[in-house]
PDB file of C-alpha atoms in Angstrom:
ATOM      1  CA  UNK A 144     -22.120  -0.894 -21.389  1.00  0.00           C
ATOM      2  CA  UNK A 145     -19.092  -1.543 -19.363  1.00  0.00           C
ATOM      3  CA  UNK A 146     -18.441  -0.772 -15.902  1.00  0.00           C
ATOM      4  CA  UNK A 147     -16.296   1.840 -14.208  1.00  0.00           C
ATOM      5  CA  UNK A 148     -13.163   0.706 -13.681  1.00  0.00           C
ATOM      6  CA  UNK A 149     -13.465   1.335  -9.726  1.00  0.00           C
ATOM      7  CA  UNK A 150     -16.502  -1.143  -9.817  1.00  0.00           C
ATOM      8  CA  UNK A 151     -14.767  -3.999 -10.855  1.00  0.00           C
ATOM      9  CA  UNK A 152     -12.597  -5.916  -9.296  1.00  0.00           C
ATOM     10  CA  UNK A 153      -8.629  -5.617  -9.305  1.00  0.00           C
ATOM     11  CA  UNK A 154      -7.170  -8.017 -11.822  1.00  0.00           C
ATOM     12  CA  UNK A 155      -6.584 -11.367 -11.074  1.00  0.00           C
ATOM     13  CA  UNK A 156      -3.083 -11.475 -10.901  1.00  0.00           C
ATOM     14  CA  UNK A 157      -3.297  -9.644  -7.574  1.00  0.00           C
ATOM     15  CA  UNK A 158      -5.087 -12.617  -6.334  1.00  0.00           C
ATOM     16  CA  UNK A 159      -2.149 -14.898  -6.516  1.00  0.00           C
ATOM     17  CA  UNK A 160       0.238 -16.454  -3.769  1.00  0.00           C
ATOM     18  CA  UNK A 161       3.395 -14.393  -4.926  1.00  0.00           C
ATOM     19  CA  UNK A 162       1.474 -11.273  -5.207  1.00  0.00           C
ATOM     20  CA  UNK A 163       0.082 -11.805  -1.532  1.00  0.00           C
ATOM     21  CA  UNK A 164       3.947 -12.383  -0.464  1.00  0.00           C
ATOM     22  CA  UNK A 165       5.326  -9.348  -2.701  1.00  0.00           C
ATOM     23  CA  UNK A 166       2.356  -7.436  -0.483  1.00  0.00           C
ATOM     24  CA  UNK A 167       3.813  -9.092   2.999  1.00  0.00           C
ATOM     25  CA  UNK A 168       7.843  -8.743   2.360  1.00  0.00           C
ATOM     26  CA  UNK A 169       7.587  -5.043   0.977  1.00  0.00           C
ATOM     27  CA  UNK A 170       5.251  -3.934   4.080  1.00  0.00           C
ATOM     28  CA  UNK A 171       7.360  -5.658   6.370  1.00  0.00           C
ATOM     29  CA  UNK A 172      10.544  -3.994   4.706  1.00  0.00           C
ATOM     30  CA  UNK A 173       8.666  -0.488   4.977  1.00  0.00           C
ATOM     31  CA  UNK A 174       7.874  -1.331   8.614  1.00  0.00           C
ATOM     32  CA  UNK A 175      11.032  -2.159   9.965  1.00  0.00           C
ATOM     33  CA  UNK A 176      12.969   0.577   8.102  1.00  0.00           C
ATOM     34  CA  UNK A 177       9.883   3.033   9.795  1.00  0.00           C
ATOM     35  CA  UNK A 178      10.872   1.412  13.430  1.00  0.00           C
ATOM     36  CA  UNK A 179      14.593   1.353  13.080  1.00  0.00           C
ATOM     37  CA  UNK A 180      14.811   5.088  11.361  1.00  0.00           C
ATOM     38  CA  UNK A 181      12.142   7.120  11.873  1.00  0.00           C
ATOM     39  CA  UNK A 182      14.718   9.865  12.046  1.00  0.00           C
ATOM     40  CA  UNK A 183      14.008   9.733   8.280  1.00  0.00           C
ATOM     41  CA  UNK A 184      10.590  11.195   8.259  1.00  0.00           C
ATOM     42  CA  UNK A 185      11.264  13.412  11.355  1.00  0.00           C
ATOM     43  CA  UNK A 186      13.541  15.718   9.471  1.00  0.00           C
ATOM     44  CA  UNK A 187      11.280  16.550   7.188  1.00  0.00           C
ATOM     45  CA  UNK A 188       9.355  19.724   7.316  1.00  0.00           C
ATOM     46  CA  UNK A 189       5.882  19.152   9.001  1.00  0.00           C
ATOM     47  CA  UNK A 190       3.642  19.541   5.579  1.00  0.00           C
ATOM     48  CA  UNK A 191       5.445  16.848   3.391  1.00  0.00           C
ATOM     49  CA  UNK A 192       6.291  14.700   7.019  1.00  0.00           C
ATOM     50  CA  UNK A 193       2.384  14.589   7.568  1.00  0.00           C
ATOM     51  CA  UNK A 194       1.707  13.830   4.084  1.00  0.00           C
ATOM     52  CA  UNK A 195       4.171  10.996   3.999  1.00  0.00           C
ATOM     53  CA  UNK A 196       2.907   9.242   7.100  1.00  0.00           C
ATOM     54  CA  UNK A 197      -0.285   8.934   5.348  1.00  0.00           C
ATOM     55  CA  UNK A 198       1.219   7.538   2.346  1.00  0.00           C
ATOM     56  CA  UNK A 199       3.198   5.398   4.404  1.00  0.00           C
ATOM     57  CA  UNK A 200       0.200   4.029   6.665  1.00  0.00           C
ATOM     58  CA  UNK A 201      -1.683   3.789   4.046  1.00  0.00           C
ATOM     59  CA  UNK A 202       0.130   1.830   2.270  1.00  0.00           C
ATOM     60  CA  UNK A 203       1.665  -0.679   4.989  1.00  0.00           C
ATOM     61  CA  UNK A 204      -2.045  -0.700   5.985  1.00  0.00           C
ATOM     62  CA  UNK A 205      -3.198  -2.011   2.604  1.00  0.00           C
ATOM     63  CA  UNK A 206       0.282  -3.991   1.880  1.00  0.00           C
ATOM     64  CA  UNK A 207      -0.730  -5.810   5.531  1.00  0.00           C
ATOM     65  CA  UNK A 208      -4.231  -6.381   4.226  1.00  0.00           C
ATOM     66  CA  UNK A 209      -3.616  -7.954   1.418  1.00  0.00           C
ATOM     67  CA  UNK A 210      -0.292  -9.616   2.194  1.00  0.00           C
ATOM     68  CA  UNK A 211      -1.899 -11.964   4.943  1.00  0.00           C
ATOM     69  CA  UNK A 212      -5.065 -12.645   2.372  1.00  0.00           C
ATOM     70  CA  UNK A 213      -7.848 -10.496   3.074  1.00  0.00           C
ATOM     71  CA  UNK A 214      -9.808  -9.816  -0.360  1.00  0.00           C
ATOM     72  CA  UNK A 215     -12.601  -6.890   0.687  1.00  0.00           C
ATOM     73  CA  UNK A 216     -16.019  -7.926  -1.185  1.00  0.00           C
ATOM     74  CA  UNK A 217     -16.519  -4.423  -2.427  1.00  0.00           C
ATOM     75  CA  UNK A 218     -14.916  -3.149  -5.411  1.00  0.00           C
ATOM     76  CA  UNK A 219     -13.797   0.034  -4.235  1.00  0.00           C
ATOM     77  CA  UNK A 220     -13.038  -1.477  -0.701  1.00  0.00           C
ATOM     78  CA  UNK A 221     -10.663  -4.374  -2.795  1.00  0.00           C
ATOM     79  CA  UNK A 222      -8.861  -1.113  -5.108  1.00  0.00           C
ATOM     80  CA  UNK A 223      -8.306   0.861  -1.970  1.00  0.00           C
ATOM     81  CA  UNK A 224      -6.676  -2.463   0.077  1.00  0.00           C
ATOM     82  CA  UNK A 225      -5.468  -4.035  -3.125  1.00  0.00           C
ATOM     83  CA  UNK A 226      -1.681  -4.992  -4.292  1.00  0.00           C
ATOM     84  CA  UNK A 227      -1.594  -1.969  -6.861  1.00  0.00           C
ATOM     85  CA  UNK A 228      -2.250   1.000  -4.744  1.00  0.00           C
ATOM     86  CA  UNK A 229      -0.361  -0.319  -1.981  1.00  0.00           C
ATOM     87  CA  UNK A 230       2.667  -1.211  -3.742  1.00  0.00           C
ATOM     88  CA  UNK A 231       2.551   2.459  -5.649  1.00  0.00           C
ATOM     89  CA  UNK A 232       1.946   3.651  -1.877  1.00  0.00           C
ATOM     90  CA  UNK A 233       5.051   1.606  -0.454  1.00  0.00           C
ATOM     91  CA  UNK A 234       7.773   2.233  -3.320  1.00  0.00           C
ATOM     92  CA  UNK A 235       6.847   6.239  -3.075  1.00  0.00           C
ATOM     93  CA  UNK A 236       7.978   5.759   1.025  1.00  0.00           C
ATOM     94  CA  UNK A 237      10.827   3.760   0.282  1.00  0.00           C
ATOM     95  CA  UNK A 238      12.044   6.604  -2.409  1.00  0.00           C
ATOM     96  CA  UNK A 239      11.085   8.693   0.553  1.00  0.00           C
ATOM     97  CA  UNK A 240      13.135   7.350   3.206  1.00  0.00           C
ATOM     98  CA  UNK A 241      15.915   6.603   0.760  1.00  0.00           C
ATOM     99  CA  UNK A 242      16.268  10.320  -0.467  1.00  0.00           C
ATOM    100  CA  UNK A 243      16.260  11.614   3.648  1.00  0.00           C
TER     101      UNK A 243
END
């Protein structure tokens, strides 16, 4: 019997050096647009401005994470912090910041 797929690992292509630098370059990019406009996310109404701040911290959080190395032992821990969620978490702020 196989295991769920949130108790294996990510796959291994999220292990690599370019992956790790995709992670670094797209947080950083997310970052400094955050820091130089965060008129973006201010004009938003405050339901969707509070629910993209999570999405954004989240997701420079785990783009961070994994961009400078750090592989979490756990499964769930490494999903959570991985390249997949946080580049799915970064690309929905930049669309975000883009469209305000």
């Amino acid at each position: 019997m196989s295991r769920p797929w949130y108790a294996s690992r990510p796959p291994a292509w999220c292990r690599t050096r370019p992956a790790h630098l995709a992670s670094l370059l797209l947080s950083a990019m997310v970052a400094i647009w955050m820091l130089l406009g965060p008129d973006a996310i201010a004009s938003m109404a405050t339901g969707p401005r509070y629910l993209m701040l999570l999405i954004a911290l989240w997701g420079l959080g785990a783009g961070f994470t994994h961009g400078v190395g750090l592989v979490p032992r756990h499964a769930t821990r490494a999903w959570l912090l991985g390249a997949p969620l946080s580049w799915c978490l970064l690309l929905i702020t930049l669309i975000a910041l883009s469209m305000s």
